[in-house]
XYZ file of N, CA and C in Angstrom:
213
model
N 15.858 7.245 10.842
C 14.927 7.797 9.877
C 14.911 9.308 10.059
N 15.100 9.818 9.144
C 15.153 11.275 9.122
C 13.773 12.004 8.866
N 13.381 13.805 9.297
C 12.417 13.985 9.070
C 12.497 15.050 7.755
N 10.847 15.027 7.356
C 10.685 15.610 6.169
C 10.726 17.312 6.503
N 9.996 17.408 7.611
C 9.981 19.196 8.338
C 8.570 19.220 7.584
N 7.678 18.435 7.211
C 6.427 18.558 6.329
C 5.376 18.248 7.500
N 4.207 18.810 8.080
C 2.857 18.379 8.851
C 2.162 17.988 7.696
N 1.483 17.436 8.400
C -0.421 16.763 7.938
C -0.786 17.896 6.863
N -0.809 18.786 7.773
C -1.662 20.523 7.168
C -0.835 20.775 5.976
N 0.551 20.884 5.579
C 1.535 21.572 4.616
C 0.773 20.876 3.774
N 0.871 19.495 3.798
C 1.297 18.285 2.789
C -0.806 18.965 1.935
N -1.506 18.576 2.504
C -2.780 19.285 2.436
C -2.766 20.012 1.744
N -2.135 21.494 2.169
C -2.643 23.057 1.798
C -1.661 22.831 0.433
N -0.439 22.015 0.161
C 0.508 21.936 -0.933
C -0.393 21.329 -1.995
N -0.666 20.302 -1.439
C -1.806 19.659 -2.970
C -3.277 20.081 -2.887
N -4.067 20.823 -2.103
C -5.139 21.439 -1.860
C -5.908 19.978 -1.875
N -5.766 19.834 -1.077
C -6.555 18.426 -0.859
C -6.721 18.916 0.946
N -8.553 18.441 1.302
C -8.329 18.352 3.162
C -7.652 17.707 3.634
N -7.598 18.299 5.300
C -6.324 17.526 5.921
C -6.848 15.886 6.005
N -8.520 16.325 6.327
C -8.985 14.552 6.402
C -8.528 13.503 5.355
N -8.405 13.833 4.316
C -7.788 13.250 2.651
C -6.258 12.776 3.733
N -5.758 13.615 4.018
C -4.304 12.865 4.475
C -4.008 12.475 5.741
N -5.390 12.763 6.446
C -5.496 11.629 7.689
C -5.569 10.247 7.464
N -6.662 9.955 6.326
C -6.975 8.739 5.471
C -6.001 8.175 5.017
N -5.193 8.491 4.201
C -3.681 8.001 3.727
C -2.864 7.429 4.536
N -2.742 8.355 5.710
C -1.628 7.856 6.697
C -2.687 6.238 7.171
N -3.866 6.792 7.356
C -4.343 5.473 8.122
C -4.399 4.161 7.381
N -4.433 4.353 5.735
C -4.100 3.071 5.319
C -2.823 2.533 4.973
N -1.697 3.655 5.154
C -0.586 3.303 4.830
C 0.286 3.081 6.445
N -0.537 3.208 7.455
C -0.124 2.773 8.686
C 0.813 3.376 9.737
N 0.542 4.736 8.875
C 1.560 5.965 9.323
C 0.772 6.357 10.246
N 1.588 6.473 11.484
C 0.834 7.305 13.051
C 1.233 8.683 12.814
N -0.058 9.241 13.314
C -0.392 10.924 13.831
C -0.891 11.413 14.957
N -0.869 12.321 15.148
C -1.572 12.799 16.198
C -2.899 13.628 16.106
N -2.053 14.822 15.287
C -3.389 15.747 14.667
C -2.534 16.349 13.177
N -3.407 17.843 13.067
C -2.958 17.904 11.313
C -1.840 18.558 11.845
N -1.162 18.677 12.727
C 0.177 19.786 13.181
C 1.995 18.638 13.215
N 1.353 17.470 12.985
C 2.530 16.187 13.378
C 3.604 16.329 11.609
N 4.385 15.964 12.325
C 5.938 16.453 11.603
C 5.791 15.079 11.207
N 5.953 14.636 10.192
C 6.390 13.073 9.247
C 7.870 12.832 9.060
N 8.068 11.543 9.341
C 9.319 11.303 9.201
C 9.539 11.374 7.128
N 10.406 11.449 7.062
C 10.961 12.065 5.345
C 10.113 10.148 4.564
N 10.482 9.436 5.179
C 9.915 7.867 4.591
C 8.337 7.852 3.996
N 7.759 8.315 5.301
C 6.139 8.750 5.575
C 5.724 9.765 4.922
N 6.102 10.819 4.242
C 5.675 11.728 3.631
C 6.082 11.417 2.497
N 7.371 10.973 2.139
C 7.520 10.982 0.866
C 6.112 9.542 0.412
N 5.983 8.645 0.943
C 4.868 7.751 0.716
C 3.380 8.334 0.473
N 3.410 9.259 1.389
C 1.802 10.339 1.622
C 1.804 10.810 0.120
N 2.799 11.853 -0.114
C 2.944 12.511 -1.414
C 3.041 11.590 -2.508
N 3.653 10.285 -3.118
C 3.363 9.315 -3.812
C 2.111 8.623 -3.970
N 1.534 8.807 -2.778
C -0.282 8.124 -3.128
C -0.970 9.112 -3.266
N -0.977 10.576 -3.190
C -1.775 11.833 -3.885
C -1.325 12.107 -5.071
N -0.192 11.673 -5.758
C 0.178 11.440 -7.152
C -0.420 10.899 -7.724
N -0.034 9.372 -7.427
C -0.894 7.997 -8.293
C -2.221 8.392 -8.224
N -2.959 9.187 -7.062
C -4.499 9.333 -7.460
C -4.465 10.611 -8.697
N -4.295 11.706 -8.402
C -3.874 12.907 -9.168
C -3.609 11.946 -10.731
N -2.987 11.478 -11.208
C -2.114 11.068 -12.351
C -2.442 9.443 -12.167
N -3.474 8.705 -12.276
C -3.144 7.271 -12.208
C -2.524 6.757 -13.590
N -1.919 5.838 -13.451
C -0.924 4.723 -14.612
C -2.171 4.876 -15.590
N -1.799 5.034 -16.747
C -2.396 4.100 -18.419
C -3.103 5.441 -18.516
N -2.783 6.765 -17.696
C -3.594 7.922 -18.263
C -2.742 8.670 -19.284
N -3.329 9.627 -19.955
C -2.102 10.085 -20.243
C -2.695 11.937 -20.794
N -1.629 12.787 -20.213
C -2.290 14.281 -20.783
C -1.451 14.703 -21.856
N -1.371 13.592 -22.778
C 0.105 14.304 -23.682
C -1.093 14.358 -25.052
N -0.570 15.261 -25.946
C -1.754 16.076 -26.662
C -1.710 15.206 -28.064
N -0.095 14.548 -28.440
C -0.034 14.096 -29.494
C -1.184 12.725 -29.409
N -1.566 12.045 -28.215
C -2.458 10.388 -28.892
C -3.437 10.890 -29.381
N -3.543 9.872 -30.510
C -4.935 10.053 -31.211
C -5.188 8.631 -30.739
N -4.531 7.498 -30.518
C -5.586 5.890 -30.256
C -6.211 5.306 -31.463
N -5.659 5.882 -32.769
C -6.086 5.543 -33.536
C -5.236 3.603 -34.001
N -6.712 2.813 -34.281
C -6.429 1.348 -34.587
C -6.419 1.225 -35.366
């Protein structure tokens, strides 16, 4: 498994979200840390950064200007 070169803190200060927000993540996605200074393997971060997406942007939203929803 290769690493991302990304800490706790980057991944954080990149989406301005606290580091606690991505202490939480790792802890439900079962990813071990140490503190906000720990290097993620490339698997683990890319997962971290995919669940601050889906929250950021969840499915069935949409910011595109053309819907009207009209029935």
């Amino acid at each position: 498994m290769g690493f991302a070169d990304l800490s706790i803190a980057e991944i954080a200060a990149d989406y301005s979200i606290p580091v606690e927000k991505v202490f939480s993540l790792c802890d439900q996605l079962g990813i071990a840390y140490k503190h906000q200074k720990t290097r993620l393997a490339l698997e683990d971060a890319k997962a971290i950064i995919s669940q601050i997406l889906s929250e950021i942007h969840p499915k069935g939203t949409s910011d595109s200007v053309g819907d009207t929803g009209v029935t």
